Amino acid sequence: MADWSIWQALEEWRNKRHELDPVFARAGVAPELDSLVNRIGLDLRREAPTRPLLTGNKLRDDEEIGRYHQAYYRHYDEPLEKIDGLLRRSWVPEAGPIADLIRQEVARLRILLKEQPGTHPAFGDVDKLLQHYLHLDHPDIMINPEVLNERRRLLMDVAGYPLQVQNALKDPYNDSVPPLSSSSFRDQLHEKMAQYLAAHWLHSKVITHWYISLALDGALARKKRDATDDTRIASMMKRRWPTLSVTMPQFEQADQIWYLLITLIAIASLFFELWWVAGGLIFWLYLSVGGHQRERKEIEARRSQLAARASSMKVTRDRFAHNQISLERLSFQLRQLDEQGEYFDDTVFALLGLHQHEA
């Protein structure tokens, strides 16, 4: 999946889920701020309320002038409130000093509006500061463009990784992502998770949800693989009948050679009338048959247990995908489904606890 398509996919998700707006804003991408600044500029240039005509009645004229001054203050305080709201929105953190200058200028304008009611203050300075804040080009507060470029790269590389995996899974000929059940995918996923945890500005419930879903998909794929892999199930058993395959699991024909060798030695012992050796080997072969039968029964029992846990994990994954389980509740369930920590490590649980203190 090319970089441009990852960015396009992220933009589409951003349009659907506005929880991603703060993440894009911290990377310097917030076109909605541009239109908001333009609307504020138009409001500041709006024609002020018309001063009332004096009637000669001092008491009545004073009341009208007082109401006029209040309306005049509200007329310009409304766009100043919008400026305060603009500064509370997420934006590039390095633009904080420019925001402080804007707040100082807004406070100065409010004082002028109260001390000199009915007079039109100059809004040119605050308008210039807003443009500097938006374009990050204040002459005294320089922001390195490489900082924003690096954030946008991380936005595609880290936040876009789950979307890249989804795209690869849809295309059977796309090999940009390893199979979900492989250790390569698990290592790659945990590396991306670690990068996501380290980039605090990138944290979002939406992206966290994507990564947890990927972790569940990978664990479910490995659980299904384990349930159908006799060799792996056997390796999980504490007690196994001693054969060559136990010490040499990578050698596929180890057991065949092992029992063929024992059989040949037993036949040779009978030929040379070594009765005790032949009897011991034949008795060992007889015990091996029973040992392998018991081992097969235990493998089937463990397979049924793994299949049941895989089914429970799938139910949990589906409920989480439909937002029926919170991150906190999911953490408790995953610890029950993975008591030995084989499928979910500390990185996954760190992601699950990432938003627990948020309102």
mmCIF file of C-alpha atoms in Angstrom:
data_model
loop_
_atom_site.group_PDB
_atom_site.id
_atom_site.type_symbol
_atom_site.label_atom_id
_atom_site.label_comp_id
_atom_site.label_asym_id
_atom_site.label_seq_id
_atom_site.Cartn_x
_atom_site.Cartn_y
_atom_site.Cartn_z
ATOM 1 C CA MET A 1 0.000 0.000 0.000
ATOM 2 C CA ALA A 2 1.683 3.219 -1.139
ATOM 3 C CA ASP A 3 2.145 6.158 1.211
ATOM 4 C CA TRP A 4 -0.355 8.294 -0.616
ATOM 5 C CA SER A 5 -3.060 5.629 -0.281
ATOM 6 C CA ILE A 6 -2.367 5.242 3.439
ATOM 7 C CA TRP A 7 -2.792 8.981 3.835
ATOM 8 C CA GLN A 8 -5.983 8.854 1.783
ATOM 9 C CA ALA A 9 -7.328 6.031 3.955
ATOM 10 C CA LEU A 10 -6.503 8.012 7.097
ATOM 11 C CA GLU A 11 -8.258 11.074 5.676
ATOM 12 C CA GLU A 12 -11.351 8.993 4.939
ATOM 13 C CA TRP A 13 -11.369 7.691 8.510
ATOM 14 C CA ARG A 14 -10.866 11.212 9.792
ATOM 15 C CA ASN A 15 -13.929 12.389 7.890
ATOM 16 C CA LYS A 16 -15.934 9.530 9.425
ATOM 17 C CA ARG A 17 -14.484 9.682 12.926
ATOM 18 C CA HIS A 18 -13.670 13.218 14.041
ATOM 19 C CA GLU A 19 -11.847 11.841 17.087
ATOM 20 C CA LEU A 20 -8.834 11.768 14.749
ATOM 21 C CA ASP A 21 -8.967 15.556 14.218
ATOM 22 C CA PRO A 22 -6.674 16.335 17.204
ATOM 23 C CA VAL A 23 -4.071 13.849 15.945
ATOM 24 C CA PHE A 24 -3.990 15.435 12.489
ATOM 25 C CA ALA A 25 -3.942 18.922 14.060
ATOM 26 C CA ARG A 26 -0.830 18.111 16.134
ATOM 27 C CA ALA A 27 0.841 17.184 12.850
ATOM 28 C CA GLY A 28 -0.137 20.568 11.389
ATOM 29 C CA VAL A 29 -3.117 19.343 9.327
ATOM 30 C CA ALA A 30 -6.346 21.138 10.292
ATOM 31 C CA PRO A 31 -8.086 22.836 7.339
ATOM 32 C CA GLU A 32 -11.083 23.587 9.571
ATOM 33 C CA LEU A 33 -8.936 26.068 11.521
ATOM 34 C CA ASP A 34 -8.334 28.049 8.331
ATOM 35 C CA SER A 35 -12.054 28.576 7.750
ATOM 36 C CA LEU A 36 -12.564 29.381 11.446
ATOM 37 C CA VAL A 37 -9.877 32.087 11.343
ATOM 38 C CA ASN A 38 -11.472 33.549 8.214
ATOM 39 C CA ARG A 39 -14.874 33.687 9.921
ATOM 40 C CA ILE A 40 -13.332 35.408 12.940
ATOM 41 C CA GLY A 41 -11.712 37.987 10.642
ATOM 42 C CA LEU A 42 -15.060 38.682 8.988
ATOM 43 C CA ASP A 43 -16.762 39.053 12.378
ATOM 44 C CA LEU A 44 -14.141 41.539 13.550
ATOM 45 C CA ARG A 45 -14.738 43.626 10.416
ATOM 46 C CA ARG A 46 -18.520 43.596 10.776
ATOM 47 C CA GLU A 47 -20.203 46.988 11.060
ATOM 48 C CA ALA A 48 -20.738 47.938 14.684
ATOM 49 C CA PRO A 49 -24.200 48.797 16.118
ATOM 50 C CA THR A 50 -25.426 52.279 15.235
ATOM 51 C CA ARG A 51 -25.114 54.863 17.974
ATOM 52 C CA PRO A 52 -28.593 55.972 19.176
ATOM 53 C CA LEU A 53 -29.852 59.499 18.556
ATOM 54 C CA LEU A 54 -30.027 61.767 21.591
ATOM 55 C CA THR A 55 -33.480 63.048 22.574
ATOM 56 C CA GLY A 56 -32.396 65.692 25.093
ATOM 57 C CA ASN A 57 -33.829 63.677 27.979
ATOM 58 C CA LYS A 58 -30.670 63.051 30.036
ATOM 59 C CA LEU A 59 -32.013 60.069 31.979
ATOM 60 C CA ARG A 60 -33.387 58.358 28.894
ATOM 61 C CA ASP A 61 -30.318 59.203 26.794
ATOM 62 C CA ASP A 62 -28.004 57.768 29.476
ATOM 63 C CA GLU A 63 -30.005 54.526 29.530
ATOM 64 C CA GLU A 64 -29.880 54.257 25.727
ATOM 65 C CA ILE A 65 -26.151 54.998 25.646
ATOM 66 C CA GLY A 66 -25.569 52.356 28.348
ATOM 67 C CA ARG A 67 -27.475 49.751 26.360
ATOM 68 C CA TYR A 68 -25.575 50.797 23.245
ATOM 69 C CA HIS A 69 -22.207 50.337 24.992
ATOM 70 C CA GLN A 70 -23.249 46.875 26.194
ATOM 71 C CA ALA A 71 -24.375 45.885 22.692
ATOM 72 C CA TYR A 72 -21.144 47.318 21.252
ATOM 73 C CA TYR A 73 -19.040 45.245 23.690
ATOM 74 C CA ARG A 74 -21.026 42.065 22.951
ATOM 75 C CA HIS A 75 -20.703 42.724 19.231
ATOM 76 C CA TYR A 76 -16.898 42.461 19.391
ATOM 77 C CA ASP A 77 -16.661 40.123 22.360
ATOM 78 C CA GLU A 78 -18.376 37.398 20.325
ATOM 79 C CA PRO A 79 -15.486 37.020 17.823
ATOM 80 C CA LEU A 80 -13.023 37.373 20.721
ATOM 81 C CA GLU A 81 -14.778 34.399 22.367
ATOM 82 C CA LYS A 82 -14.345 32.508 19.111
ATOM 83 C CA ILE A 83 -10.627 33.263 19.291
ATOM 84 C CA ASP A 84 -10.541 31.783 22.800
ATOM 85 C CA GLY A 85 -12.328 28.704 21.448
ATOM 86 C CA LEU A 86 -9.871 28.480 18.559
ATOM 87 C CA LEU A 87 -6.913 28.480 20.950
ATOM 88 C CA ARG A 88 -8.506 25.669 22.986
ATOM 89 C CA ARG A 89 -8.610 23.411 19.934
ATOM 90 C CA SER A 90 -5.775 20.974 19.257
ATOM 91 C CA TRP A 91 -2.964 22.374 17.165
ATOM 92 C CA VAL A 92 0.803 22.092 16.828
ATOM 93 C CA PRO A 93 2.174 22.187 20.426
ATOM 94 C CA GLU A 94 5.120 24.329 19.337
ATOM 95 C CA ALA A 95 2.643 27.094 18.426
ATOM 96 C CA GLY A 96 1.886 27.598 22.142
ATOM 97 C CA PRO A 97 3.987 30.810 22.448
ATOM 98 C CA ILE A 98 2.065 32.353 19.543
ATOM 99 C CA ALA A 99 -1.183 31.409 21.285
ATOM 100 C CA ASP A 100 0.038 33.207 24.418
ATOM 101 C CA LEU A 101 0.655 36.371 22.377
ATOM 102 C CA ILE A 102 -2.878 36.121 20.963
ATOM 103 C CA ARG A 103 -4.365 35.746 24.457
ATOM 104 C CA GLN A 104 -2.476 38.830 25.609
ATOM 105 C CA GLU A 105 -3.764 40.819 22.646
ATOM 106 C CA VAL A 106 -7.351 39.614 23.230
ATOM 107 C CA ALA A 107 -7.123 40.639 26.891
ATOM 108 C CA ARG A 108 -5.839 44.070 25.836
ATOM 109 C CA LEU A 109 -8.727 44.505 23.375
ATOM 110 C CA ARG A 110 -11.299 43.591 26.011
ATOM 111 C CA ILE A 111 -9.841 46.192 28.366
ATOM 112 C CA LEU A 112 -10.031 48.827 25.600
ATOM 113 C CA LEU A 113 -13.650 47.917 24.829
ATOM 114 C CA LYS A 114 -14.548 48.466 28.479
ATOM 115 C CA GLU A 115 -12.393 51.536 29.134
ATOM 116 C CA GLN A 116 -13.297 53.229 25.857
ATOM 117 C CA PRO A 117 -16.860 52.055 25.125
ATOM 118 C CA GLY A 118 -18.223 52.748 21.694
ATOM 119 C CA THR A 119 -14.807 53.272 20.091
ATOM 120 C CA HIS A 120 -13.559 50.933 17.401
ATOM 121 C CA PRO A 121 -10.242 49.385 18.505
ATOM 122 C CA ALA A 122 -7.657 48.283 15.964
ATOM 123 C CA PHE A 123 -7.910 44.537 15.304
ATOM 124 C CA GLY A 124 -5.015 44.395 12.862
ATOM 125 C CA ASP A 125 -2.522 42.997 15.387
ATOM 126 C CA VAL A 126 -4.739 40.135 16.528
ATOM 127 C CA ASP A 127 -5.572 39.312 12.907
ATOM 128 C CA LYS A 128 -1.850 39.119 12.027
ATOM 129 C CA LEU A 129 -1.162 36.933 15.070
ATOM 130 C CA LEU A 130 -3.967 34.592 14.060
ATOM 131 C CA GLN A 131 -2.439 34.224 10.600
ATOM 132 C CA HIS A 132 0.992 33.523 12.136
ATOM 133 C CA TYR A 133 -0.629 30.991 14.452
ATOM 134 C CA LEU A 134 -2.347 29.281 11.544
ATOM 135 C CA HIS A 135 0.645 29.239 9.175
ATOM 136 C CA LEU A 136 3.312 28.764 11.902
ATOM 137 C CA ASP A 137 5.429 31.568 10.473
ATOM 138 C CA HIS A 138 5.826 34.070 13.320
ATOM 139 C CA PRO A 139 9.144 35.863 12.763
ATOM 140 C CA ASP A 140 10.179 35.606 16.432
ATOM 141 C CA ILE A 141 8.919 32.065 17.071
ATOM 142 C CA MET A 142 10.395 29.763 14.458
ATOM 143 C CA ILE A 143 9.093 26.192 14.173
ATOM 144 C CA ASN A 144 11.289 23.636 12.431
ATOM 145 C CA PRO A 145 9.303 22.216 9.485
ATOM 146 C CA GLU A 146 11.101 18.882 9.937
ATOM 147 C CA VAL A 147 9.196 18.410 13.200
ATOM 148 C CA LEU A 148 5.900 18.455 11.341
ATOM 149 C CA ASN A 149 7.277 16.300 8.518
ATOM 150 C CA GLU A 150 8.371 13.692 11.053
ATOM 151 C CA ARG A 151 4.935 13.716 12.692
ATOM 152 C CA ARG A 152 3.207 13.243 9.359
ATOM 153 C CA ARG A 153 5.569 10.363 8.582
ATOM 154 C CA LEU A 154 4.719 8.758 11.925
ATOM 155 C CA LEU A 155 1.038 9.384 11.263
ATOM 156 C CA MET A 156 1.290 7.289 8.095
ATOM 157 C CA ASP A 157 3.792 4.743 9.392
ATOM 158 C CA VAL A 158 2.295 4.090 12.840
ATOM 159 C CA ALA A 159 -1.340 5.248 12.806
ATOM 160 C CA GLY A 160 -1.735 3.957 9.238
ATOM 161 C CA TYR A 161 -0.235 0.526 9.967
ATOM 162 C CA PRO A 162 -3.565 -1.115 11.008
ATOM 163 C CA LEU A 163 -5.145 0.205 7.797
ATOM 164 C CA GLN A 164 -2.226 -1.200 5.822
ATOM 165 C CA VAL A 165 -2.798 -4.630 7.398
ATOM 166 C CA GLN A 166 -6.515 -4.465 6.608
ATOM 167 C CA ASN A 167 -5.726 -3.613 2.994
ATOM 168 C CA ALA A 168 -3.206 -6.468 2.749
ATOM 169 C CA LEU A 169 -5.689 -8.997 4.149
ATOM 170 C CA LYS A 170 -8.236 -8.060 1.477
ATOM 171 C CA ASP A 171 -5.771 -8.862 -1.311
ATOM 172 C CA PRO A 172 -4.560 -12.510 -1.321
ATOM 173 C CA TYR A 173 -1.577 -11.531 -3.485
ATOM 174 C CA ASN A 174 -0.443 -8.706 -1.200
ATOM 175 C CA ASP A 175 2.589 -9.888 0.763
ATOM 176 C CA SER A 176 3.501 -6.526 2.326
ATOM 177 C CA VAL A 177 2.377 -7.884 5.717
ATOM 178 C CA PRO A 178 3.375 -11.323 7.122
ATOM 179 C CA PRO A 179 0.608 -13.852 7.896
ATOM 180 C CA LEU A 180 -1.274 -13.038 11.098
ATOM 181 C CA SER A 181 -0.317 -16.347 12.694
ATOM 182 C CA SER A 182 3.419 -15.871 12.113
ATOM 183 C CA SER A 183 5.945 -14.710 14.679
ATOM 184 C CA SER A 184 7.134 -12.117 12.133
ATOM 185 C CA PHE A 185 3.751 -10.398 12.216
ATOM 186 C CA ARG A 186 3.684 -10.479 16.015
ATOM 187 C CA ASP A 187 7.151 -8.896 16.204
ATOM 188 C CA GLN A 188 6.191 -6.272 13.615
ATOM 189 C CA LEU A 189 2.936 -5.487 15.407
ATOM 190 C CA HIS A 190 4.637 -5.124 18.796
ATOM 191 C CA GLU A 191 7.262 -2.835 17.249
ATOM 192 C CA LYS A 192 4.507 -0.574 15.881
ATOM 193 C CA MET A 193 2.675 -0.696 19.214
ATOM 194 C CA ALA A 194 5.847 0.397 21.020
ATOM 195 C CA GLN A 195 6.253 3.312 18.593
ATOM 196 C CA TYR A 196 2.610 4.265 19.138
ATOM 197 C CA LEU A 197 2.991 4.186 22.932
ATOM 198 C CA ALA A 198 6.107 6.376 22.701
ATOM 199 C CA ALA A 199 4.412 9.001 20.473
ATOM 200 C CA HIS A 200 2.093 10.612 23.055
ATOM 201 C CA TRP A 201 0.782 13.196 20.580
ATOM 202 C CA LEU A 202 -0.514 10.311 18.445
ATOM 203 C CA HIS A 203 -2.690 8.736 21.128
ATOM 204 C CA SER A 204 -6.344 8.379 20.167
ATOM 205 C CA LYS A 205 -9.038 5.907 21.187
ATOM 206 C CA VAL A 206 -9.704 5.189 17.520
ATOM 207 C CA ILE A 207 -6.077 4.227 16.782
ATOM 208 C CA THR A 208 -5.824 2.289 20.049
ATOM 209 C CA HIS A 209 -8.954 0.389 19.041
ATOM 210 C CA TRP A 210 -7.329 -0.465 15.697
ATOM 211 C CA TYR A 211 -4.204 -1.844 17.365
ATOM 212 C CA ILE A 212 -6.103 -3.862 19.965
ATOM 213 C CA SER A 213 -8.245 -5.336 17.178
ATOM 214 C CA LEU A 214 -5.069 -6.325 15.317
ATOM 215 C CA ALA A 215 -3.646 -7.913 18.471
ATOM 216 C CA LEU A 216 -6.870 -9.905 18.881
ATOM 217 C CA ASP A 217 -6.836 -10.958 15.220
ATOM 218 C CA GLY A 218 -3.217 -12.092 15.481
ATOM 219 C CA ALA A 219 -3.837 -13.978 18.731
ATOM 220 C CA LEU A 220 -6.928 -15.650 17.278
ATOM 221 C CA ALA A 221 -4.974 -16.728 14.171
ATOM 222 C CA ARG A 222 -2.195 -18.197 16.350
ATOM 223 C CA LYS A 223 -4.748 -19.901 18.596
ATOM 224 C CA LYS A 224 -6.395 -21.550 15.573
ATOM 225 C CA ARG A 225 -2.979 -22.583 14.257
ATOM 226 C CA ASP A 226 -2.051 -24.093 17.613
ATOM 227 C CA ALA A 227 -5.340 -26.016 17.777
ATOM 228 C CA THR A 228 -4.534 -27.775 14.476
ATOM 229 C CA ASP A 229 -0.779 -28.275 14.966
ATOM 230 C CA ASP A 230 -0.141 -31.639 16.645
ATOM 231 C CA THR A 231 3.580 -30.978 16.964
ATOM 232 C CA ARG A 232 3.021 -27.701 18.785
ATOM 233 C CA ILE A 233 0.374 -29.210 21.069
ATOM 234 C CA ALA A 234 2.718 -32.074 21.894
ATOM 235 C CA SER A 235 5.532 -29.631 22.687
ATOM 236 C CA MET A 236 3.250 -27.963 25.259
ATOM 237 C CA MET A 237 2.854 -31.248 27.187
ATOM 238 C CA LYS A 238 4.970 -31.623 30.324
ATOM 239 C CA ARG A 239 5.359 -35.396 30.117
ATOM 240 C CA ARG A 240 5.928 -37.170 26.817
ATOM 241 C CA TRP A 241 6.909 -40.684 25.922
ATOM 242 C CA PRO A 242 10.693 -40.588 25.262
ATOM 243 C CA THR A 243 11.382 -40.756 21.531
ATOM 244 C CA LEU A 244 13.905 -39.206 19.177
ATOM 245 C CA SER A 245 11.391 -36.549 18.055
ATOM 246 C CA VAL A 246 11.296 -35.121 21.589
ATOM 247 C CA THR A 247 14.982 -34.194 21.466
ATOM 248 C CA MET A 248 15.017 -33.471 17.705
ATOM 249 C CA PRO A 249 11.650 -31.810 16.902
ATOM 250 C CA GLN A 250 12.986 -30.273 13.698
ATOM 251 C CA PHE A 251 13.674 -33.750 12.231
ATOM 252 C CA GLU A 252 10.356 -34.919 10.701
ATOM 253 C CA GLN A 253 11.223 -38.640 10.324
ATOM 254 C CA ALA A 254 12.885 -38.930 13.722
ATOM 255 C CA ASP A 255 10.335 -41.349 15.212
ATOM 256 C CA GLN A 256 10.288 -43.607 12.156
ATOM 257 C CA ILE A 257 14.061 -43.965 12.278
ATOM 258 C CA TRP A 258 13.967 -44.401 16.072
ATOM 259 C CA TYR A 259 11.502 -47.306 16.050
ATOM 260 C CA LEU A 260 13.004 -48.864 12.941
ATOM 261 C CA LEU A 261 16.375 -48.877 14.683
ATOM 262 C CA ILE A 262 14.895 -50.476 17.830
ATOM 263 C CA THR A 263 13.093 -53.087 15.714
ATOM 264 C CA LEU A 264 16.273 -53.973 13.808
ATOM 265 C CA ILE A 265 18.225 -54.295 17.049
ATOM 266 C CA ALA A 266 15.478 -56.510 18.503
ATOM 267 C CA ILE A 267 15.516 -58.776 15.418
ATOM 268 C CA ALA A 268 19.323 -58.942 15.504
ATOM 269 C CA SER A 269 19.172 -59.815 19.216
ATOM 270 C CA LEU A 270 16.768 -62.704 18.461
ATOM 271 C CA PHE A 271 19.052 -63.882 15.658
ATOM 272 C CA PHE A 272 22.079 -63.926 17.988
ATOM 273 C CA GLU A 273 19.948 -65.413 20.814
ATOM 274 C CA LEU A 274 20.353 -62.390 23.082
ATOM 275 C CA TRP A 275 17.004 -63.119 24.695
ATOM 276 C CA TRP A 276 17.161 -60.511 27.471
ATOM 277 C CA VAL A 277 18.058 -57.718 25.055
ATOM 278 C CA ALA A 278 15.423 -58.785 22.533
ATOM 279 C CA GLY A 279 12.770 -59.187 25.231
ATOM 280 C CA GLY A 280 13.548 -55.776 26.724
ATOM 281 C CA LEU A 281 13.327 -54.065 23.352
ATOM 282 C CA ILE A 282 10.076 -55.830 22.418
ATOM 283 C CA PHE A 283 8.604 -54.910 25.810
ATOM 284 C CA TRP A 284 9.732 -51.296 25.209
ATOM 285 C CA LEU A 285 7.995 -51.282 21.829
ATOM 286 C CA TYR A 286 4.823 -52.635 23.480
ATOM 287 C CA LEU A 287 4.945 -49.871 26.103
ATOM 288 C CA SER A 288 5.567 -47.296 23.367
ATOM 289 C CA VAL A 289 2.282 -48.233 21.695
ATOM 290 C CA GLY A 290 0.389 -47.541 24.912
ATOM 291 C CA GLY A 291 2.411 -44.397 25.575
ATOM 292 C CA HIS A 292 1.637 -42.951 22.156
ATOM 293 C CA GLN A 293 -2.053 -43.825 22.522
ATOM 294 C CA ARG A 294 -2.231 -41.932 25.820
ATOM 295 C CA GLU A 295 -0.298 -39.063 24.235
ATOM 296 C CA ARG A 296 -2.762 -38.952 21.344
ATOM 297 C CA LYS A 297 -5.711 -38.802 23.739
ATOM 298 C CA GLU A 298 -4.073 -35.941 25.635
ATOM 299 C CA ILE A 299 -3.367 -34.103 22.372
ATOM 300 C CA GLU A 300 -7.026 -34.404 21.367
ATOM 301 C CA ALA A 301 -8.124 -33.157 24.785
ATOM 302 C CA ARG A 302 -5.782 -30.182 24.544
ATOM 303 C CA ARG A 303 -6.974 -29.540 20.991
ATOM 304 C CA SER A 304 -10.571 -29.355 22.215
ATOM 305 C CA GLN A 305 -9.488 -26.972 24.978
ATOM 306 C CA LEU A 306 -7.640 -24.721 22.520
ATOM 307 C CA ALA A 307 -10.590 -24.765 20.119
ATOM 308 C CA ALA A 308 -12.956 -23.760 22.939
ATOM 309 C CA ARG A 309 -10.659 -20.894 23.946
ATOM 310 C CA ALA A 310 -10.340 -19.841 20.313
ATOM 311 C CA SER A 311 -14.134 -19.730 20.107
ATOM 312 C CA SER A 312 -14.293 -17.606 23.281
ATOM 313 C CA MET A 313 -11.585 -15.314 21.919
ATOM 314 C CA LYS A 314 -13.527 -14.864 18.666
ATOM 315 C CA VAL A 315 -16.674 -13.912 20.588
ATOM 316 C CA THR A 316 -14.651 -11.393 22.597
ATOM 317 C CA ARG A 317 -13.048 -9.992 19.434
ATOM 318 C CA ASP A 318 -16.435 -9.622 17.699
ATOM 319 C CA ARG A 319 -17.976 -7.891 20.715
ATOM 320 C CA PHE A 320 -15.007 -5.518 20.920
ATOM 321 C CA ALA A 321 -15.264 -4.771 17.187
ATOM 322 C CA HIS A 322 -18.896 -3.732 17.739
ATOM 323 C CA ASN A 323 -17.963 -1.538 20.745
ATOM 324 C CA GLN A 324 -19.791 -3.810 23.176
ATOM 325 C CA ILE A 325 -16.755 -4.179 25.463
ATOM 326 C CA SER A 326 -14.772 -1.316 26.984
ATOM 327 C CA LEU A 327 -10.974 -1.316 27.029
ATOM 328 C CA GLU A 328 -10.967 -1.856 30.804
ATOM 329 C CA ARG A 329 -13.345 -4.824 30.597
ATOM 330 C CA LEU A 330 -11.388 -6.274 27.689
ATOM 331 C CA SER A 331 -8.183 -6.198 29.741
ATOM 332 C CA PHE A 332 -9.823 -8.392 32.387
ATOM 333 C CA GLN A 333 -11.158 -10.844 29.799
ATOM 334 C CA LEU A 334 -7.837 -11.171 27.967
ATOM 335 C CA ARG A 335 -6.061 -12.066 31.204
ATOM 336 C CA GLN A 336 -8.595 -14.853 31.660
ATOM 337 C CA LEU A 337 -8.241 -16.081 28.075
ATOM 338 C CA ASP A 338 -4.431 -15.972 28.214
ATOM 339 C CA GLU A 339 -3.436 -17.029 31.729
ATOM 340 C CA GLN A 340 0.145 -17.895 30.722
ATOM 341 C CA GLY A 341 0.742 -14.690 28.743
ATOM 342 C CA GLU A 342 1.449 -16.583 25.532
ATOM 343 C CA TYR A 343 -0.725 -14.488 23.198
ATOM 344 C CA PHE A 344 -0.850 -11.045 24.867
ATOM 345 C CA ASP A 345 2.152 -9.347 26.449
ATOM 346 C CA ASP A 346 2.647 -6.183 28.519
ATOM 347 C CA THR A 347 2.559 -3.990 25.399
ATOM 348 C CA VAL A 348 -1.043 -4.986 24.693
ATOM 349 C CA PHE A 349 -2.119 -4.349 28.289
ATOM 350 C CA ALA A 350 -0.307 -0.989 28.241
ATOM 351 C CA LEU A 351 -2.469 -0.023 25.257
ATOM 352 C CA LEU A 352 -5.590 -1.206 27.054
ATOM 353 C CA GLY A 353 -4.786 1.082 29.989
ATOM 354 C CA LEU A 354 -3.903 4.061 27.819
ATOM 355 C CA HIS A 355 -7.284 5.828 28.074
ATOM 356 C CA GLN A 356 -8.602 4.589 31.410
ATOM 357 C CA HIS A 357 -8.223 8.009 33.062
ATOM 358 C CA GLU A 358 -9.962 9.890 30.248
ATOM 359 C CA ALA A 359 -13.490 11.193 30.799
#
